[in-house]
Coordinates of C-alpha atoms and ligand atoms in Angstrom, one line a residue:
X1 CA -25.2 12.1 14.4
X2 CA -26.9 13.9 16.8
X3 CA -30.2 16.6 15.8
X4 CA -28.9 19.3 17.7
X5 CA -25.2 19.3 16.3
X6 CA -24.4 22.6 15.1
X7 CA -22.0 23.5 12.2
X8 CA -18.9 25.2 11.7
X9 CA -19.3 29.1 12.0
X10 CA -17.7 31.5 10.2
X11 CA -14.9 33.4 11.3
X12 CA -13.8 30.9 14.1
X13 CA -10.8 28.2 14.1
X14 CA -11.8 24.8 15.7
X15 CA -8.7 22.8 17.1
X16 CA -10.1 19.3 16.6
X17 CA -8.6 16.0 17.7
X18 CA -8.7 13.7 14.4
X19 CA -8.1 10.2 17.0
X20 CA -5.5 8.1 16.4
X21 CA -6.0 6.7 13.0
X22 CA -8.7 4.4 12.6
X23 CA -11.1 7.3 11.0
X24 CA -14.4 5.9 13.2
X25 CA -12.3 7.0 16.5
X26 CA -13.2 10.5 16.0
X27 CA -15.7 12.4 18.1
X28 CA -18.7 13.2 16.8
X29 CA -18.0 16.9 17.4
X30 CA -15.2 16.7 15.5
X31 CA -17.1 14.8 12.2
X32 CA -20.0 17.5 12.1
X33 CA -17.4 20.4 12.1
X34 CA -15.2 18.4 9.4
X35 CA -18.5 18.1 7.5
X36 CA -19.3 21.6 7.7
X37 CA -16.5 23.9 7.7
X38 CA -15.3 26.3 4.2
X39 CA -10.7 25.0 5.1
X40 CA -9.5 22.4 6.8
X41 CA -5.8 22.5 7.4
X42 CA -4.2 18.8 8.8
X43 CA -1.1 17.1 8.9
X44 CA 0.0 13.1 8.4
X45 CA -1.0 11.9 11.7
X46 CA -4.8 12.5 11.1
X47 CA -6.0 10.1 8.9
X48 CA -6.9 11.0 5.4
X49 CA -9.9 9.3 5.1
X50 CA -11.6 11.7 7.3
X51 CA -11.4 14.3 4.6
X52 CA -13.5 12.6 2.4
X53 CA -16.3 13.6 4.5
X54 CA -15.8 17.8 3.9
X55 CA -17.7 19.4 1.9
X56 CA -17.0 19.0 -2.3
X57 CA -15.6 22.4 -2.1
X58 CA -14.1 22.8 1.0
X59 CA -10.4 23.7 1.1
X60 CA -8.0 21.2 2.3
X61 CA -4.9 21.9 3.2
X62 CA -1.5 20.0 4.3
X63 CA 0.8 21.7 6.7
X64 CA 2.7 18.6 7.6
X65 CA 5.9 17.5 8.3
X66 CA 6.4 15.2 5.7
X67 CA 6.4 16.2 2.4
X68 CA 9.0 19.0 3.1
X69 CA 8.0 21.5 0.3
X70 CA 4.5 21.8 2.0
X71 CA 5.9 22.4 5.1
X72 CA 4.8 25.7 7.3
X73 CA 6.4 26.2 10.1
X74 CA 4.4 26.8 13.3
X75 CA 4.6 30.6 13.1
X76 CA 3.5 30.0 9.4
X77 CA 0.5 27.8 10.7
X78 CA -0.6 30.1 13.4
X79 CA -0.9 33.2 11.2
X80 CA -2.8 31.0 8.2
X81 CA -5.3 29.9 11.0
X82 CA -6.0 33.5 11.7
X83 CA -5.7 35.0 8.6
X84 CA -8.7 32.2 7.1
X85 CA -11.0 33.0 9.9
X86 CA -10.3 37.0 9.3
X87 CA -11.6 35.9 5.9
X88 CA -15.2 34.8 7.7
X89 CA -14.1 31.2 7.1
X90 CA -15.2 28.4 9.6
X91 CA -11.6 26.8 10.0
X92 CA -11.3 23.2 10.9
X93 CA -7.6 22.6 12.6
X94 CA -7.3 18.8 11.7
X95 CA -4.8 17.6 14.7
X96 CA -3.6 13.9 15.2
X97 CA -4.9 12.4 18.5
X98 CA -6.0 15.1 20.7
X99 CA -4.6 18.7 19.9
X100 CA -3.1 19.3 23.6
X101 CA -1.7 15.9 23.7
X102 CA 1.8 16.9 22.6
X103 CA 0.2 18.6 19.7
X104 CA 1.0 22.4 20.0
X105 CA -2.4 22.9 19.9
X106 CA -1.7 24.9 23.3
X107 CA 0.4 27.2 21.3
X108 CA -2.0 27.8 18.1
X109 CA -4.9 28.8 21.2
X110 CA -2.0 31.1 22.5
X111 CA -1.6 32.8 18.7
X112 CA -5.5 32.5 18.2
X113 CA -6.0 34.5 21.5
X114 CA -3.2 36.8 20.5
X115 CA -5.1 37.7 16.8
X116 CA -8.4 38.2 18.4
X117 CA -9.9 35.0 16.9
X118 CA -12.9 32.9 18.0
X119 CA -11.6 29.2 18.6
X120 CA -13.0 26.0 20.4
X121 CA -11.0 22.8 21.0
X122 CA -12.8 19.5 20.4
X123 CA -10.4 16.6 22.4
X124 CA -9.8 13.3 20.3
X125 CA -8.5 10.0 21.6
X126 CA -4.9 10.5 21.8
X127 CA -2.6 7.7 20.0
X128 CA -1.6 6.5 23.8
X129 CA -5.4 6.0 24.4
X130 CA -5.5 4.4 21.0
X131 CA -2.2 2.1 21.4
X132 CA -3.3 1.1 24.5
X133 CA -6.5 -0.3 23.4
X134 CA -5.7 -1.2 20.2
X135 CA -2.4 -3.3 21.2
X136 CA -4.2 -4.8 24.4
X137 CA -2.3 -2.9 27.0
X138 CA -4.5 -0.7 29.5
X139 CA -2.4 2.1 30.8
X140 CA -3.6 1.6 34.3
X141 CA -4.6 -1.9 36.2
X142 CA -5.3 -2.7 40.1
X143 CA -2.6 -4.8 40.8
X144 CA 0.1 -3.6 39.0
X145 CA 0.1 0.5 38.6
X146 CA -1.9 3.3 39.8
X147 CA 0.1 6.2 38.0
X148 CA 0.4 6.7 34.2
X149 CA 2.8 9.7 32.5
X150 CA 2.9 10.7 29.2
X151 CA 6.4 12.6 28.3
X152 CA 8.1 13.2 25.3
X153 CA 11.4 11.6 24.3
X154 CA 12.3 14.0 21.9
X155 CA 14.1 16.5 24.1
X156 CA 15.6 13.4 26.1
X157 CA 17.4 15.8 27.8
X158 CA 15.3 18.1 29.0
X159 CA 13.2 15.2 31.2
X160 CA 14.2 14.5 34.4
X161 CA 13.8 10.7 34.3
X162 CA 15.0 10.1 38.2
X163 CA 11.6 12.2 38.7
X164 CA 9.7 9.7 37.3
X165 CA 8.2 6.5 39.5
X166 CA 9.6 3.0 39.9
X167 CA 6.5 1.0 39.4
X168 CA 4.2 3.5 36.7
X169 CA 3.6 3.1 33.5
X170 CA 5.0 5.7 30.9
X171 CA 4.1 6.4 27.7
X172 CA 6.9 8.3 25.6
X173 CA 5.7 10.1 22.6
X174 CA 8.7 10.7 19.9
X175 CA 10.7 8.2 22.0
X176 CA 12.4 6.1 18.9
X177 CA 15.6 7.4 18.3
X178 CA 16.2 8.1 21.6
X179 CA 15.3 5.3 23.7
X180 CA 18.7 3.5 24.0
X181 CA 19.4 6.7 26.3
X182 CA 16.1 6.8 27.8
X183 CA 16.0 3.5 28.8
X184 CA 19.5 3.7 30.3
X185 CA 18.7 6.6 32.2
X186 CA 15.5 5.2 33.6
X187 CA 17.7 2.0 34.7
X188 CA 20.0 4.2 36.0
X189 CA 17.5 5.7 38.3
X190 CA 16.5 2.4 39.7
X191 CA 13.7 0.8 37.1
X192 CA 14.1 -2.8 37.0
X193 CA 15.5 -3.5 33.7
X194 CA 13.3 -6.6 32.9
X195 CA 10.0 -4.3 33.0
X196 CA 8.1 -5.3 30.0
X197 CA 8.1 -2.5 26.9
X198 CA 6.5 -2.1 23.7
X199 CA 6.5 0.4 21.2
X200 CA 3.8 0.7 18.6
X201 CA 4.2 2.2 15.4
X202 CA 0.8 3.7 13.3
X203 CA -1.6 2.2 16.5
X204 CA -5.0 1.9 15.8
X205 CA -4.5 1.6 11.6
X206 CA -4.3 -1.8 10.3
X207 CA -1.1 -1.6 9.4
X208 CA -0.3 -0.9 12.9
X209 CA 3.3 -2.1 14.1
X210 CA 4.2 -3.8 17.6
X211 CA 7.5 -4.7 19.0
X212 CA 7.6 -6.0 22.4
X213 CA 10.4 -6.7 24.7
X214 CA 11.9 -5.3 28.5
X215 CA 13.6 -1.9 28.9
X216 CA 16.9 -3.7 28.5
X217 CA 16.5 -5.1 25.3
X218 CA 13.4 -3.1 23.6
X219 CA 16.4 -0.6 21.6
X220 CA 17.3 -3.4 19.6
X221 CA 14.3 -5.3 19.1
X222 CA 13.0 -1.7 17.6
X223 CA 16.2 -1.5 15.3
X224 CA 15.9 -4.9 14.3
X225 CA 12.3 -4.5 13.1
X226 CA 13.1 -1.3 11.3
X227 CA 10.9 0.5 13.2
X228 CA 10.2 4.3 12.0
X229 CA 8.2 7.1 13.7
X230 CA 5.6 7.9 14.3
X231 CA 5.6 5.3 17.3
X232 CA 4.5 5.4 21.1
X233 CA 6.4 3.6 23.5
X234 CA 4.7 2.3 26.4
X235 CA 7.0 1.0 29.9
X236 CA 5.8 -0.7 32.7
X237 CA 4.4 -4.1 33.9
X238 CA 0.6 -3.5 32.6
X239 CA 2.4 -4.3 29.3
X240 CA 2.4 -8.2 30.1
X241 CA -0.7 -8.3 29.9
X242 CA -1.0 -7.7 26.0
X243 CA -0.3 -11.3 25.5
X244 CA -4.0 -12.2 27.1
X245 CA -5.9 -8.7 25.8
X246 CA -4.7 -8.0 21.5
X247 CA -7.7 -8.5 19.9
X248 CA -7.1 -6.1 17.1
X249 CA -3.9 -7.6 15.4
X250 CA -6.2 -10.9 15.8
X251 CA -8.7 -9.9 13.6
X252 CA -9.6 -11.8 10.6
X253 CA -8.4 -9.6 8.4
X254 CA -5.9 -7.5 10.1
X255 CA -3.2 -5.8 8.0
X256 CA -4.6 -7.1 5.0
X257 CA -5.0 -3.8 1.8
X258 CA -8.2 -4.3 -0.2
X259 CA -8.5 -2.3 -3.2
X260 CA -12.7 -1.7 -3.5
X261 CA -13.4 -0.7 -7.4
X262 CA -17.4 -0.2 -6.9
X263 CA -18.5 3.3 -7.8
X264 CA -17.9 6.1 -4.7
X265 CA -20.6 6.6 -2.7
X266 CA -21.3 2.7 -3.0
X267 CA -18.3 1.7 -0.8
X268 CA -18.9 3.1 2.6
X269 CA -20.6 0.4 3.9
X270 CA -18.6 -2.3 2.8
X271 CA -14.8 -0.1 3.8
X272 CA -16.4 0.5 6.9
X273 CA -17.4 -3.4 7.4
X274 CA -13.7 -4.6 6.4
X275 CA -12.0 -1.7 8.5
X276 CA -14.1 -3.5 11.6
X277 CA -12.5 -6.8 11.0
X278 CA -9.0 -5.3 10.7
X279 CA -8.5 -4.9 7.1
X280 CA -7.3 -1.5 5.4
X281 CA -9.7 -0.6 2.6
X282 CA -8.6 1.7 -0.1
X283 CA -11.4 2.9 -1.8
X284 CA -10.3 3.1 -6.0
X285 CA -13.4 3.4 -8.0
X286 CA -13.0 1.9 -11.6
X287 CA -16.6 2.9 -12.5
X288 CA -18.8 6.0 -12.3
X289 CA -22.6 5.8 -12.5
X290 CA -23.6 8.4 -15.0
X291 CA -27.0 9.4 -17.0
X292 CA -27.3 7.6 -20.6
X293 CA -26.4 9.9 -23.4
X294 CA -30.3 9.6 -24.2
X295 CA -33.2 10.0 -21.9
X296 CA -35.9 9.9 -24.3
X297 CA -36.2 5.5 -24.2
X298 CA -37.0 5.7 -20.6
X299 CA -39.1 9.0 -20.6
X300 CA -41.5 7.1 -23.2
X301 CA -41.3 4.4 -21.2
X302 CA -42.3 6.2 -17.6
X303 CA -45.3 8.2 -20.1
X304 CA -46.7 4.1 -21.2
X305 CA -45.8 2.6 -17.0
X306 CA -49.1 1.4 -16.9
X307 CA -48.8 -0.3 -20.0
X308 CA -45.9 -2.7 -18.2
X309 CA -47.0 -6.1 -16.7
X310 CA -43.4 -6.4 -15.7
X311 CA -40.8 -3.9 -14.5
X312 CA -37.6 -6.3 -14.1
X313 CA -34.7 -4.2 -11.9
X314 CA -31.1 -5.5 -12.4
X315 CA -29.6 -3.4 -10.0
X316 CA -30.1 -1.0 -7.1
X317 CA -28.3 1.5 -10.1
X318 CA -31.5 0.6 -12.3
X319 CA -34.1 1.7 -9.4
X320 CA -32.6 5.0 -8.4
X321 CA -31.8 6.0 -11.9
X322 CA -35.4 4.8 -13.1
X323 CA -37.0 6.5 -9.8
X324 CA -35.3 10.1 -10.2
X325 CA -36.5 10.1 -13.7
X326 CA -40.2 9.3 -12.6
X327 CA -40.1 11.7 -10.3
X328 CA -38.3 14.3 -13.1
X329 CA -42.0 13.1 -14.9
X330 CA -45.7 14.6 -13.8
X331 CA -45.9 10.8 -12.8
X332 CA -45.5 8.8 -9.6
X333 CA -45.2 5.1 -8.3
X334 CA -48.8 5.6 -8.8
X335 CA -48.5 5.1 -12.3
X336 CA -46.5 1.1 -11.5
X337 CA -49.2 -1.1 -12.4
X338 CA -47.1 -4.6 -13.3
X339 CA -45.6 -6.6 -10.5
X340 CA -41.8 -6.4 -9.9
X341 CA -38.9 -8.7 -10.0
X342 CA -35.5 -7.8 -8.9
X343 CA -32.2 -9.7 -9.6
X344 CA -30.7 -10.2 -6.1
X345 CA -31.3 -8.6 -2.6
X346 CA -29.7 -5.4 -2.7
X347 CA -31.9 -4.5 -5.3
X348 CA -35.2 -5.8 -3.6
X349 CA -34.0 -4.3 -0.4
X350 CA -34.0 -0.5 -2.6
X351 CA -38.0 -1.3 -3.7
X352 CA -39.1 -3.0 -0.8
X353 CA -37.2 0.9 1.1
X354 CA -40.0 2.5 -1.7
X355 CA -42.5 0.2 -0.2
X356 CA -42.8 -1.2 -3.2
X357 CA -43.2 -5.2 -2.7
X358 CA -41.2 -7.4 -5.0
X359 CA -43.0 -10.3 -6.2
X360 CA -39.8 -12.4 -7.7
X361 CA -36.5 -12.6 -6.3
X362 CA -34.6 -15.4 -7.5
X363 CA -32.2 -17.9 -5.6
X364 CA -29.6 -17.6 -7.9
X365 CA -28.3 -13.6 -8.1
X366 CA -28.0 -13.6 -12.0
X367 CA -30.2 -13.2 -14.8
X368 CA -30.2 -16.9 -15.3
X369 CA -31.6 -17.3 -12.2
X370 CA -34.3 -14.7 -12.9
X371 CA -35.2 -16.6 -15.8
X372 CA -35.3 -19.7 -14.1
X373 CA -37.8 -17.6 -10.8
X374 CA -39.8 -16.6 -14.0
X375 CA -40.3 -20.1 -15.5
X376 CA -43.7 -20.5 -13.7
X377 CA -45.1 -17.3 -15.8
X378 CA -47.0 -17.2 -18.6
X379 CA -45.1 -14.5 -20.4
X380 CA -46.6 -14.9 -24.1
X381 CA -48.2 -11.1 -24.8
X382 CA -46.5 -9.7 -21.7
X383 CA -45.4 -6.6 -21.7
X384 CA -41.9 -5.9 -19.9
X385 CA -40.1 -3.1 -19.0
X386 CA -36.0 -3.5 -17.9
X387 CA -34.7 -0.2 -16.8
X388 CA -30.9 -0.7 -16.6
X389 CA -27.1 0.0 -17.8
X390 CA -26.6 0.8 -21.1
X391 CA -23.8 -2.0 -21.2
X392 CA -25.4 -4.8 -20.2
X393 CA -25.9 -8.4 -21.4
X394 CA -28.2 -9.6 -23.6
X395 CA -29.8 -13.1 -21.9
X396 CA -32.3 -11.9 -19.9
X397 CA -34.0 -9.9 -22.4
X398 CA -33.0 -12.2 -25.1
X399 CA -34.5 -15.0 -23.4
X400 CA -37.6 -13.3 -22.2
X401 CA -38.5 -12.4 -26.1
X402 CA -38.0 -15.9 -26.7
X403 CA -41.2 -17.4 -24.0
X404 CA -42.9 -14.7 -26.0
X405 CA -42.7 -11.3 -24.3
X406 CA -42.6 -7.7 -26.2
X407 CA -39.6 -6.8 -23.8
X408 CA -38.4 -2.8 -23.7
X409 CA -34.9 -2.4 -22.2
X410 CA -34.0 1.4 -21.8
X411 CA -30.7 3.1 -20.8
X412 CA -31.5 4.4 -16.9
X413 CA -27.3 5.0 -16.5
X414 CA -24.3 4.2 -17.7
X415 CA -21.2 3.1 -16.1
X416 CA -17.7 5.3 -17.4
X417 CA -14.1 5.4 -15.9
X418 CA -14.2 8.0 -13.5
X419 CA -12.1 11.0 -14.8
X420 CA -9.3 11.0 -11.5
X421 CA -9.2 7.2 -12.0
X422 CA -5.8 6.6 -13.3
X423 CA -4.5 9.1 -11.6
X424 CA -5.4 7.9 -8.3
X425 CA -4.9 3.7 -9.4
X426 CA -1.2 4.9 -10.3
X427 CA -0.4 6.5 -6.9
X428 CA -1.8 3.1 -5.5
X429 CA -0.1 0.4 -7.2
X430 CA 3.4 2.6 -7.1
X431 CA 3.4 3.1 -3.3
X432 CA 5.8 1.1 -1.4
X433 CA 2.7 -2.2 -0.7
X434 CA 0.4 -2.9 -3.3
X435 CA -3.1 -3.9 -2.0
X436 CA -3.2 -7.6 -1.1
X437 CA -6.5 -8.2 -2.6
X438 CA -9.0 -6.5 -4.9
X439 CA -12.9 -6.3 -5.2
X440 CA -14.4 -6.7 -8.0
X441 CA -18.5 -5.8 -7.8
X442 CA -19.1 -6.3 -11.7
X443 CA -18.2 -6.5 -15.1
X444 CA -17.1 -3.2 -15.5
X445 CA -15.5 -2.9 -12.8
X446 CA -13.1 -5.4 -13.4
X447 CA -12.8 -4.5 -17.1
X448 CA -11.8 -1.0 -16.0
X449 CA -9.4 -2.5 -13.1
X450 CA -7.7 -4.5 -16.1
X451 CA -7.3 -1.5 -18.3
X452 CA -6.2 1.0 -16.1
X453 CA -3.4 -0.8 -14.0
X454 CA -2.4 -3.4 -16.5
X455 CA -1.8 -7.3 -15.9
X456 CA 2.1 -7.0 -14.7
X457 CA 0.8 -4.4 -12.2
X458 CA -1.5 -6.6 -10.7
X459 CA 0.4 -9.5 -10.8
X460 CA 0.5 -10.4 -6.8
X461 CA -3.1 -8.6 -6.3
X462 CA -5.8 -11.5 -4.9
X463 CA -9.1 -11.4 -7.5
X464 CA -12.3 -11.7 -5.2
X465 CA -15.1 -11.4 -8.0
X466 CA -19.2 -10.9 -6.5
X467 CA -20.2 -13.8 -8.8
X468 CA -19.6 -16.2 -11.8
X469 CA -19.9 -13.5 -14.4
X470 CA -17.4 -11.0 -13.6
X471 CA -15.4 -13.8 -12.3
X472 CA -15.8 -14.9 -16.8
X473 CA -15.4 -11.2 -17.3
X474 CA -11.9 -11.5 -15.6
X475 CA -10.9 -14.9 -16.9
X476 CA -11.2 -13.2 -20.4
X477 CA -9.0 -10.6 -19.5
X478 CA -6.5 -12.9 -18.0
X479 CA -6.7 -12.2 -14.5
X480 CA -7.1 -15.6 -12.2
X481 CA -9.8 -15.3 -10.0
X482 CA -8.9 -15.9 -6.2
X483 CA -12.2 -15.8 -4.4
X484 CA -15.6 -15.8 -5.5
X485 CA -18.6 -14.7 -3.7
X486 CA -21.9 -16.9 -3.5
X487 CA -24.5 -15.8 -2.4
X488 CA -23.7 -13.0 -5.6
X489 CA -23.7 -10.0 -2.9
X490 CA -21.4 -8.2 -0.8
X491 CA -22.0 -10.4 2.3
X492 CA -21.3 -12.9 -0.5
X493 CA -18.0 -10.7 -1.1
X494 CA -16.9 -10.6 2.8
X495 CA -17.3 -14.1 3.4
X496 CA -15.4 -15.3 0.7
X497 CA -12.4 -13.0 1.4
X498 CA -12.5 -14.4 4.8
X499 CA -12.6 -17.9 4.0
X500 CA -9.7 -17.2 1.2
X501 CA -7.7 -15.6 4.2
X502 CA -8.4 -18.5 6.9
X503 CA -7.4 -20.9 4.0
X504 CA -4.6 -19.4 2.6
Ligands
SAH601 N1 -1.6 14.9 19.7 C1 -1.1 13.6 19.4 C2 0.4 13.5 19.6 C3 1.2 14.4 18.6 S1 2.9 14.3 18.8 C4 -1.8 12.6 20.2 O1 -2.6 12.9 21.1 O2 -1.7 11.4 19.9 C5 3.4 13.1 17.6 C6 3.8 11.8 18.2 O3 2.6 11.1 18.7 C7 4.4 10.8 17.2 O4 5.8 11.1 17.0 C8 4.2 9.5 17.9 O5 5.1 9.4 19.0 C9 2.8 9.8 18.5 N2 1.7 9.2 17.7 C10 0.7 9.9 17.1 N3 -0.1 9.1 16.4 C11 0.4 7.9 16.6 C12 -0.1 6.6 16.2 N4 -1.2 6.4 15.4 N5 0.7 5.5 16.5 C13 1.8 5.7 17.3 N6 2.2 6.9 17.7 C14 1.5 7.9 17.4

C-alpha cells in the first residue's frame, strides 16, 4: 500500500470498482477507501471477501438484487448515497467490475451532482477484462481483430446488431437468456455462424464457469450446462485461442472449497496462498485466541525471567501472548537471560522477527521432537519456563521434569469457540456445495470442527490435519484423516493438499 494513500473523507461518496471477483483484482485505491470509510453499500457482484477488510465498525450494507427483501431500487440507492454523506460519512459505493461498465454508476454521479455531494470514481477491472484473462481469451489479437464492443443483451431489442462488425469481438453483458435471438440476429446480419463463442459465468472466482462453442450452437451448450447469470459472453475468432492460453482453470487447485478453521487474523496468508493456485478458501474459524482467565502465573513468572535457563515457545500464540504481557510489565527482552527453543519454524521465525536467536529448533515439529533436540542438555537443576495454551498436553513438560528440570508452565492464552462460530459453520455446510476439503491447524481446531458441524455433516469433507497429533486428535473423534502435512507447517499443509489432489 502506498505511504501517500489517503483515506476516505467525510461527507463524500466514492463510486469504486470492486473487480471482477477474485478479491486481489481490486485497485489499490479502491482497498485504502474500503479500509477507511464509516458505510459501505455493495451488491452480489463485488465479492464479499473484500469487506472483511472495513473497518470493525464500519456499516455494511446490501442493496442487491438478490435477496429481494433487501432490495432498493436505484432511486432508493441514489438518495441513501446522499443522504449518508449529508450525515458527514465517508461513503464507499462497492460496485462489481468497474462502476461505468454497465454499472449505473453514470446515473448515481448524475443524482450525486444533482444533491450537491462530493464524489470520486475509482475504475476496477471490469468482469470482461477479468473473463478475458482469466478464461485465456484476449479481447483483441493482431491477426484476428482490431475492434472490441461491449453491449448489453438485456434490452436485445434496443441494439442494433447489423451495426455491429463482421470480424470484432463482442462482449455481451446480461446476454444469457437472450442469446438464441442475439445470435440469430447477428447471423442474420452476416456473422459467420461457426465463429467461436463462450460464455463465462462468475469469471475470475474459482468456481468460475466456461462453456464454449460457435454462435450457432453456443444457446444450447449454455442450456445444457445449466448456465445462470451472472455470465459474459464473449464472440469472435480471438476465442480459439483459449484452448492454448487457460491457465486459471489449470491451476492445481482450481474450483476446489477449503474450509480454513485456524483462528482469524491467522488465515490471510494461507487463503491468500490457496486463492493463487485456484482454490476457493472459506475462512471458518473453529478457535479464538483469548487471554487465560488468570494472569497472575505468567506475571510471577516475567517478575523471576532472569531466573529461567530455558524459555521453551510452543507456538507463535505463546510468543505474542508472553511478549504483550512483558511489555504490560516494567520489564523488557532485557530481562531474557536463558537460551530459547521453539517447537517448529513459525514459531522461531516470530523470535528470530524480535531478534531474538533461537538456540534449538527441532527436526521433528512436535514436542517429541523438542525432546529428542534437547537430549544433548544437561537439564538436572535447570530451570524452565513454557509460556503456552492453557489446554495443552502434558509430554513435554512431563518429560522435561523427568531428566530433572524444575519446569513452570503458565497459561499465556487460551483457545475458545468463537462466539459467531456456529452460526457462520451452519450457513456453510447448508449452502448448496459443501467445502471439498477442510484444514485442520491443531487440536482444537479439529475438536471444535467436530463439535460444531457434527460427523454426518462432514461426511464427504477431505481431513488435511498439520501433523500426527491432530491427525490422533481427529481419529478419536472419528473423522478419517485425508492428508497429513510433514514438515508440521502450513507449507507442510499446502503440499499435502496438493499431492492429495494430483493423486486423487
Ligand atoms: N460493472 C460491471 C458490470 C455490471 S452489469 C463490470 O464492469 O463488470 C452486470 C453483468 O456483468 C452481469 O449480468 C454479467 O453479465 C456481468 N458480470 C459481472 N461480473 C461478472 C463475473 N464475475 N463473471 C461473469 N459476468 C459478470
Amino acid at each position: 500500500m502506498s505511504a501517500a494513500a489517503q483515506a476516505a473523507e467525510k461527507g463524500k461518496v466514492y463510486l469504486v470498482g470492486a473487480g471482477p471477483g477474485d478479491p486481489d483484482l481490486i485497485t489499490w485505491r479502491g482497498l485504502e477507501l474500503i479500509r477507511s470509510a464509516d458505510v459501505i453499500l455493495y451488491d452480489n457482484l463485488a465479492s464479499p471477501s473484500l469487506l472483511s477488510h472495513a473497518r470493525p465498525d464500519a456499516e455494511t450494507l446490501y442493496v442487491g438484487k438478490k435477496r429481494a427483501l433487501h432490495q432498493l431500487s436505484q432511486q432508493q440507492i441514489n438518495e441513501l448515497l446522499a443522504a449518508k454523506a449529508r450525515q458527514g460519512l465517508a461513503v464507499v459505493r462497492l460496485k462489481g467490475g468497474d462502476p461505468y461498465v454497465f454499472g449505473r454508476g453514470g446515473e448515481e454521479a448524475e443524482a450525486l451532482i444533482a444533491a450537491g455531494v462530493e464524489f470520486e470514481v475509482v475504475p476496477g477491472v471490469s468482469s470482461a477484462l477479468g473473463a478475458a484473462a482469466y478464461a485465456g481469451v484476449p479481447l483483441t489479437h493482431r491477426s484476428r481483430t482490431s475492434a472490441v464492443t461491449f453491449v448489453t443483451g438485456h434490452e436485445a431489442d434496443a441494439i442494433d446488431w447489423q451495426r455491429l462488425g463482421h470480424t470484432e469481438t463482442l462482449v455481451i453483458f446480461m446476454g444469457l437468456t437472450a442469446f438464441d435471438a442475439i445470435a440469430d440476429r447477428l447471423i442474420a446480419a452476416g456473422r459467420a455462424p461457426h465463429t467461436p463463442a463462450m460464455a463465462v459465468r462468475w469469471a475470475t472466482r474459482p468456481c468460475q464457469q466456461t462453456v464454449v462453442g460457435r454462435l450457432d450452437d453456443l444457446g444450447a451448450k449454455i442450456e445444457a450446462a445449466g448456465l445462470r447469470p451472472p455470465a459474459l459472453i464473449v464472440v469472435g475468432e480471438v476465442v480459439a485461442l483459449r484452448e492454448k492460453l487457460d491457465w486459471y482453470e489449470r491451476l492445481p487447485l482450481f474450483g476446489r472449497r477449503i474450509l480454513i478453521t485456524r483462528p482469524a487474523g491467522q488465515a490471510a496468508d494461507f487463503a491468500a496462498r490457496l486463492r493463487r493456485l485456484g482454490a476457493e478458501p472459506i475462512e471458518a474459524p473453529t478457535i479464538e485466541i483469548r487471554p487465560p482467565d488468570d494472569w497472575a502465573p505468567l506475571d510471577a513468572a516475567i517478575a523471576a525471567l532472569g531466573d529461567y535457563d530455558w524459555l521453551i515457545f510452543t507456538s507463535r500464540n505463546g510468543v505474542d501472548r508472553f511478549l504483550e504481557r512483558l511489555d504490560a510489565s516494567p520489564r523488557d527482552l532485557r530481562a531474557v537471560r536463558g537460551k530459547i527453543a521453539a517447537i517448529g519454524p513459525a514459531t522461531a521465525q516470530r523470535l528470530e522477527q524480535l531478534h531474538l536467536k533461537v538456540d534449538v529448533l527441532p527436526d521433528d515439529f512436535v514436542a517429541e521432537g523438542l525432546l529428542a533436540a534437547l537430549d544433548a542438555e544437561d537439564l538436572r537443576g535447570q530451570r524452565i519456563l513454557i509460556p503456552r495454551a492453557l489446554q495443552a498436553r502434558e509430554t513435554l513438560p512431563a518429560e522435561l521434569a523427568a531428566r530433572g528440570a524444575l519446569v513452570d508452565v503458565v497459561p499465556a492464552y487460551q483457545t475458545v469457540e468463537p462466539p459467531d462460530a456456529a452460526e457462520r459453520l451452519q450457513a456453510i455446510f447448508e449452502g448448496e456445495d459443501k467445502p471439498d476439503w477442510a484444514v485442520c491447524t491443531s487440536s482444537s481446531t479439529v475438536r471444535n470442527l467436530a463439535k460444531l458441524v457434527g460427523p454426518e455433516r462432514l461426511a464427504g469433507v477431505r481431513l488435511c490435519s498439520i501433523g500426527p497429533i491432530t491427525s490422533q486428535t481427529a481419529r478419536e473423534l472419528g473423522l478419517p484423516v485425508a492428508a497429513e502435512a510433514n514438515p508440521y507447517t502450513m507449507e507442510g499443509v499446502l503440499e499435502a493438499l496438493l499431492q492429495a489432489v494430483r493423486t486423487s
